[in-house]
C-alpha cells in the first residue's frame, strides 16, 4: 500500500514538473536579423522576442544574459578597437573570438566569429553589431563580390540554476561570461524561430584591374611629362645663369 502511494506521488510529481517546467522552458523565441545602412560600413541588428503572453515563461528568462554567436564570412569583420570603444561607452557588449587584422584583403583573411551580449530586461531585447566589409583584390572586369552572413546562435545564461531544468530543450556550451572579462561561463543554446530571411546578403564592389592599368598608365605619363618639363626648366635656368656670367 505504502509502495503504491509512493509510486502514485512520483507519477503525479513528474507529471506536474513536466507540465509546469516543460512549458516554461519552451521560450518560443523569435529572432529578427537585419543588415542596416549602405556601403562598406554597416550595422547588423538583432531583435529577440520572448514569449510574453505566458507569465510562467517570464520568470525563466527575466534578468538573464543573452549571448549571440555570430559567424562572419572572410569578407566581413568587426573592428576590435571599435568594439572596445563601444564597450567603454556602454553601447555594445561585443568581443571577437579571435584576433582580427583589419588591414587584410578578403583573399588573405579567414572567417571570424563575434559574441554579442545583452541583458534580458523585458520580453524584447535589441542588440546590434557594427561590421565592415574587407576590400577584395582588384580583378579584370571588377564587378561585385557577395558576402553571406549566416543566422546566429542564441544562448542564455541566468544568475541562478533556474535553467538546469531545461536541459531537454537546450544545449549547454561554455564560453566567455560577458564582453568584459576573460572568465568562462556555462550557457544554454536556445532554439528560436527566425523571422527574417537568411543569409543576409551584402554585395561589395571589386576594383577593376582594367581601370587599374588605365590609371597606372595615366599616372606614369603625368610623371614622365612632369619630369621632362622640370628637367627642361632647370636646364634653361642653368643656361641663362651661364649666359649672365659671361
Ligand atoms: C545600429 O542600429 C541600432 C538599432 O537601430 C542603433 O541603435 C545603432 O545606433 C546603430 N549603430 C550605428 C553605428 O549606426
Ligand atoms: C563579467 O563577468 C565577470 C565574471 O562573471 C564578472 O565578474 C563581471 O562583473 C562581469 N562584468 C560585467 C560588466 O557584467
Tab-separated table of C-alpha atoms and ligand atoms in Angstrom:
chain	number	residue	atom	x	y	z
A	1	UNK	CA	0.000	0.000	0.000
A	2	UNK	CA	2.776	2.426	1.042
A	3	UNK	CA	4.777	1.448	-2.058
A	4	UNK	CA	1.803	2.053	-4.264
A	5	UNK	CA	1.114	5.553	-2.940
A	6	UNK	CA	4.803	6.466	-3.246
A	7	UNK	CA	4.604	5.392	-6.858
A	8	UNK	CA	1.491	7.467	-7.371
A	9	UNK	CA	3.109	10.553	-5.798
A	10	UNK	CA	6.116	10.109	-8.081
A	11	UNK	CA	3.985	9.867	-11.164
A	12	UNK	CA	1.926	12.892	-10.160
A	13	UNK	CA	5.071	14.862	-9.315
A	14	UNK	CA	6.829	14.152	-12.617
A	15	UNK	CA	3.613	14.962	-14.382
A	16	UNK	CA	3.439	18.288	-12.514
A	17	UNK	CA	7.119	19.090	-13.177
A	18	UNK	CA	6.959	18.271	-16.851
A	19	UNK	CA	3.813	20.329	-17.195
A	20	UNK	CA	4.996	23.473	-15.382
A	21	UNK	CA	8.697	23.425	-16.234
A	22	UNK	CA	8.344	21.836	-19.643
A	23	UNK	CA	6.065	24.596	-20.832
A	24	UNK	CA	8.138	27.318	-19.207
A	25	UNK	CA	11.322	26.151	-20.927
A	26	UNK	CA	9.620	26.447	-24.265
A	27	UNK	CA	10.600	30.111	-24.604
A	28	UNK	CA	9.027	30.441	-28.012
A	29	UNK	CA	11.796	32.850	-29.014
A	30	UNK	CA	11.596	34.774	-32.268
A	31	UNK	CA	14.681	36.411	-33.733
A	32	UNK	CA	14.939	39.044	-36.467
A	33	UNK	CA	18.339	39.714	-38.022
A	34	UNK	CA	18.707	42.789	-40.269
A	35	UNK	CA	21.608	44.495	-42.039
A	36	UNK	CA	21.242	48.300	-41.838
A	37	UNK	CA	22.985	51.132	-43.743
A	38	UNK	CA	24.905	51.022	-47.049
A	39	UNK	CA	28.450	50.910	-48.277
A	40	UNK	CA	31.432	49.288	-46.607
A	41	UNK	CA	30.319	50.020	-43.018
A	42	UNK	CA	27.077	48.504	-41.850
A	43	UNK	CA	25.100	47.502	-38.788
A	44	UNK	CA	23.711	44.047	-38.020
A	45	UNK	CA	20.750	44.424	-35.674
A	46	UNK	CA	19.031	41.658	-33.746
A	47	UNK	CA	15.534	41.779	-32.334
A	48	UNK	CA	14.906	38.947	-29.870
A	49	UNK	CA	11.347	38.475	-28.661
A	50	UNK	CA	10.417	36.047	-25.896
A	51	UNK	CA	7.017	34.571	-25.292
A	52	UNK	CA	5.461	37.427	-23.309
A	53	UNK	CA	1.896	36.089	-23.005
A	54	UNK	CA	2.923	33.335	-20.650
A	55	UNK	CA	3.596	34.595	-17.096
A	56	UNK	CA	5.232	31.291	-16.161
A	57	UNK	CA	7.720	31.638	-19.008
A	58	UNK	CA	8.668	35.147	-17.904
A	59	UNK	CA	10.454	34.186	-14.707
A	60	UNK	CA	12.600	31.793	-16.733
A	61	UNK	CA	14.398	34.492	-18.728
A	62	UNK	CA	13.977	37.799	-16.840
A	63	UNK	CA	17.321	39.078	-15.532
A	64	UNK	CA	19.306	36.581	-17.607
A	65	UNK	CA	22.040	37.386	-20.072
A	66	UNK	CA	21.717	36.802	-23.807
A	67	UNK	CA	24.710	35.740	-25.849
A	68	UNK	CA	24.749	35.846	-29.626
A	69	UNK	CA	27.434	33.957	-31.501
A	70	UNK	CA	27.683	35.496	-34.970
A	71	UNK	CA	29.852	33.934	-37.646
A	72	UNK	CA	31.200	36.423	-40.170
A	73	UNK	CA	32.434	35.404	-43.633
A	74	UNK	CA	36.019	36.307	-44.530
A	75	UNK	CA	34.889	39.386	-46.453
A	76	UNK	CA	33.350	40.929	-43.310
A	77	UNK	CA	34.824	41.814	-39.903
A	78	UNK	CA	34.041	43.558	-36.644
A	79	UNK	CA	36.782	46.013	-35.615
A	80	UNK	CA	38.132	45.083	-32.122
A	81	UNK	CA	39.154	48.701	-31.353
A	82	UNK	CA	35.708	49.958	-32.248
A	83	UNK	CA	34.107	47.240	-30.077
A	84	UNK	CA	36.371	48.303	-27.168
A	85	UNK	CA	35.234	51.928	-27.566
A	86	UNK	CA	31.573	50.919	-27.725
A	87	UNK	CA	32.035	48.792	-24.617
A	88	UNK	CA	33.581	51.726	-22.715
A	89	UNK	CA	30.633	53.893	-23.771
A	90	UNK	CA	28.280	51.145	-22.600
A	91	UNK	CA	26.614	50.962	-26.017
A	92	UNK	CA	27.556	47.472	-27.207
A	93	UNK	CA	28.953	44.487	-25.310
A	94	UNK	CA	30.706	42.515	-28.020
A	95	UNK	CA	34.026	40.783	-28.481
A	96	UNK	CA	35.724	38.987	-31.323
A	97	UNK	CA	36.679	35.356	-30.663
A	98	UNK	CA	39.999	35.643	-32.469
A	99	UNK	CA	42.488	38.398	-33.277
A	100	UNK	CA	41.385	40.370	-36.318
A	101	UNK	CA	43.667	42.011	-38.866
A	102	UNK	CA	41.566	44.848	-40.248
A	103	UNK	CA	44.087	45.675	-42.992
A	104	UNK	CA	43.949	42.359	-44.825
A	105	UNK	CA	42.029	41.967	-48.084
A	106	UNK	CA	39.338	39.313	-48.215
A	107	UNK	CA	41.538	36.838	-50.069
A	108	UNK	CA	44.083	36.757	-47.224
A	109	UNK	CA	41.506	36.529	-44.414
A	110	UNK	CA	39.642	33.810	-42.583
A	111	UNK	CA	36.013	33.769	-41.429
A	112	UNK	CA	35.672	35.079	-37.867
A	113	UNK	CA	33.179	34.969	-35.059
A	114	UNK	CA	31.876	37.586	-32.635
A	115	UNK	CA	29.997	37.317	-29.338
A	116	UNK	CA	27.377	39.971	-28.634
A	117	UNK	CA	25.972	40.143	-25.094
A	118	UNK	CA	22.885	41.799	-23.698
A	119	UNK	CA	20.760	41.708	-20.578
A	120	UNK	CA	17.180	40.493	-20.747
A	121	UNK	CA	15.297	43.391	-19.170
A	122	UNK	CA	11.965	42.793	-20.888
A	123	UNK	CA	10.450	40.275	-23.281
A	124	UNK	CA	12.077	42.194	-26.156
A	125	UNK	CA	15.820	42.645	-26.497
A	126	UNK	CA	17.555	44.643	-29.233
A	127	UNK	CA	21.244	44.184	-29.922
A	128	UNK	CA	23.475	45.459	-32.690
A	129	UNK	CA	26.947	44.949	-34.071
A	130	UNK	CA	28.911	47.317	-36.346
A	131	UNK	CA	30.530	45.401	-39.224
A	132	UNK	CA	32.838	46.342	-42.077
A	133	UNK	CA	33.482	44.851	-45.489
A	134	UNK	CA	37.024	43.964	-46.472
A	135	UNK	CA	38.373	45.018	-49.831
A	136	UNK	CA	38.771	42.381	-52.480
A	137	UNK	CA	41.844	42.260	-54.678
A	138	UNK	CA	41.095	44.029	-57.957
A	139	UNK	CA	40.333	41.697	-60.841
A	140	UNK	CA	39.643	42.002	-64.575
A	141	UNK	CA	36.117	43.208	-65.099
A	142	UNK	CA	35.664	44.286	-61.448
A	143	UNK	CA	32.022	43.630	-60.569
A	144	UNK	CA	30.536	42.705	-57.213
A	145	UNK	CA	31.614	40.223	-54.555
A	146	UNK	CA	28.940	38.631	-52.413
A	147	UNK	CA	29.194	38.214	-48.640
A	148	UNK	CA	26.666	35.979	-46.934
A	149	UNK	CA	26.105	36.405	-43.207
A	150	UNK	CA	24.515	33.350	-41.631
A	151	UNK	CA	21.971	33.370	-38.829
A	152	UNK	CA	23.494	33.479	-35.329
A	153	UNK	CA	23.451	31.007	-32.467
A	154	UNK	CA	21.487	32.236	-29.472
A	155	UNK	CA	22.466	31.480	-25.848
A	156	UNK	CA	21.003	32.261	-22.449
A	157	UNK	CA	22.736	32.426	-19.045
A	158	UNK	CA	20.942	33.136	-15.791
A	159	UNK	CA	22.370	34.278	-12.431
A	160	UNK	CA	20.947	31.142	-10.756
A	161	UNK	CA	20.194	27.495	-11.549
A	162	UNK	CA	16.747	28.033	-12.991
A	163	UNK	CA	17.652	26.795	-16.487
A	164	UNK	CA	19.022	23.491	-15.173
A	165	UNK	CA	15.544	22.012	-15.512
A	166	UNK	CA	15.544	22.880	-19.220
A	167	UNK	CA	18.275	20.509	-20.333
A	168	UNK	CA	15.957	18.633	-22.608
A	169	UNK	CA	15.188	21.774	-24.663
A	170	UNK	CA	18.545	23.494	-24.662
A	171	UNK	CA	22.134	22.526	-25.423
A	172	UNK	CA	24.835	23.598	-22.924
A	173	UNK	CA	28.015	25.363	-24.067
A	174	UNK	CA	30.962	27.036	-22.313
A	175	UNK	CA	32.368	30.395	-23.417
A	176	UNK	CA	33.011	33.949	-22.144
A	177	UNK	CA	30.719	35.166	-19.318
A	178	UNK	CA	30.435	38.624	-20.890
A	179	UNK	CA	32.427	41.031	-23.050
A	180	UNK	CA	34.418	42.478	-20.120
A	181	UNK	CA	36.254	39.546	-18.547
A	182	UNK	CA	38.196	36.508	-19.714
A	183	UNK	CA	36.242	34.260	-17.348
A	184	UNK	CA	34.192	31.442	-18.899
A	185	UNK	CA	30.617	30.554	-18.035
A	186	UNK	CA	28.152	27.832	-18.899
A	187	UNK	CA	25.488	28.874	-21.416
A	188	UNK	CA	22.389	27.209	-22.796
A	189	UNK	CA	21.776	27.288	-26.507
A	190	UNK	CA	18.187	28.335	-27.094
A	191	UNK	CA	16.291	27.351	-30.229
A	192	UNK	CA	14.422	30.150	-31.980
A	193	UNK	CA	12.224	30.919	-34.934
A	194	UNK	CA	13.928	33.167	-37.470
A	195	UNK	CA	11.598	35.963	-38.576
A	196	UNK	CA	13.846	37.338	-41.350
A	197	UNK	CA	15.354	35.795	-44.461
A	198	UNK	CA	18.731	34.135	-44.170
A	199	UNK	CA	21.559	34.537	-45.011
A	200	UNK	CA	21.963	38.317	-45.029
A	201	UNK	CA	23.328	39.333	-48.431
A	202	UNK	CA	25.969	42.038	-48.737
A	203	UNK	CA	27.419	42.741	-52.184
A	204	UNK	CA	30.522	44.903	-52.339
A	205	UNK	CA	32.162	46.415	-55.445
A	206	UNK	CA	35.500	44.963	-56.536
A	207	UNK	CA	38.209	47.092	-58.153
A	208	UNK	CA	38.645	46.586	-61.885
A	209	UNK	CA	42.240	45.817	-62.932
A	210	UNK	CA	41.445	47.182	-66.426
A	211	UNK	CA	40.864	50.545	-64.767
A	212	UNK	CA	43.967	49.949	-62.709
A	213	UNK	CA	46.200	49.740	-65.776
A	214	UNK	CA	44.476	52.762	-67.255
A	215	UNK	CA	45.018	54.731	-64.041
A	216	UNK	CA	48.571	53.450	-63.629
A	217	UNK	CA	49.334	54.321	-67.271
A	218	UNK	CA	47.850	57.764	-66.827
A	219	UNK	CA	49.812	58.378	-63.648
A	220	UNK	CA	53.059	57.256	-65.301
A	221	UNK	CA	52.509	59.586	-68.276
A	222	UNK	CA	51.878	62.544	-65.976
A	223	UNK	CA	55.058	61.777	-64.021
A	224	UNK	CA	57.169	61.447	-67.185
A	225	UNK	CA	55.828	64.623	-68.789
A	226	UNK	CA	56.260	66.490	-65.489
A	227	UNK	CA	59.836	65.285	-65.103
A	228	UNK	CA	60.765	66.212	-68.663
A	229	UNK	CA	59.285	69.652	-68.141
A	230	UNK	CA	61.177	70.063	-64.867
A	231	UNK	CA	64.490	68.971	-66.398
A	232	UNK	CA	63.918	71.313	-69.307
A	233	UNK	CA	63.218	74.241	-66.936
A	234	UNK	CA	66.293	73.512	-64.837
A	235	UNK	CA	68.414	73.225	-67.947
A	236	UNK	CA	67.109	76.554	-69.318
A	237	UNK	CA	67.696	78.211	-65.952
A	238	UNK	CA	71.290	76.981	-65.819
A	239	UNK	CA	71.811	78.110	-69.404
A	240	UNK	CA	70.536	81.607	-68.540
A	241	UNK	CA	72.832	81.767	-65.487
A	242	UNK	CA	75.784	80.786	-67.693
A	243	UNK	CA	74.954	83.465	-70.259
A	244	UNK	CA	74.613	86.089	-67.451
A	245	UNK	CA	78.062	85.212	-66.095
A	246	UNK	CA	79.749	85.565	-69.472
B	1	LIG	C1	22.818	50.348	-35.388
B	1	LIG	O1	21.424	50.160	-35.279
B	1	LIG	C2	20.919	50.305	-33.963
B	1	LIG	C3	19.465	49.930	-33.984
B	1	LIG	O2	18.757	50.667	-34.922
B	1	LIG	C4	21.171	51.715	-33.460
B	1	LIG	O3	20.712	51.860	-32.148
B	1	LIG	C5	22.665	51.989	-33.523
B	1	LIG	O4	22.953	53.315	-33.134
B	1	LIG	C6	23.187	51.734	-34.920
B	1	LIG	N1	24.635	51.903	-34.910
B	1	LIG	C7	25.309	52.565	-35.849
B	1	LIG	C8	26.777	52.623	-35.675
B	1	LIG	O5	24.761	53.064	-36.801
B	2	LIG	C1	31.565	39.940	-16.375
B	2	LIG	O1	31.665	38.644	-15.811
B	2	LIG	C2	32.566	38.556	-14.722
B	2	LIG	C3	32.650	37.109	-14.305
B	2	LIG	O2	31.414	36.553	-14.036
B	2	LIG	C4	32.071	39.458	-13.593
B	2	LIG	O3	32.981	39.417	-12.506
B	2	LIG	C5	31.959	40.897	-14.117
B	2	LIG	O4	31.414	41.720	-13.121
B	2	LIG	C6	31.083	40.948	-15.347
B	2	LIG	N1	31.119	42.289	-15.910
B	2	LIG	C7	30.026	42.910	-16.348
B	2	LIG	C8	30.224	44.279	-16.882
B	2	LIG	O5	28.929	42.386	-16.339
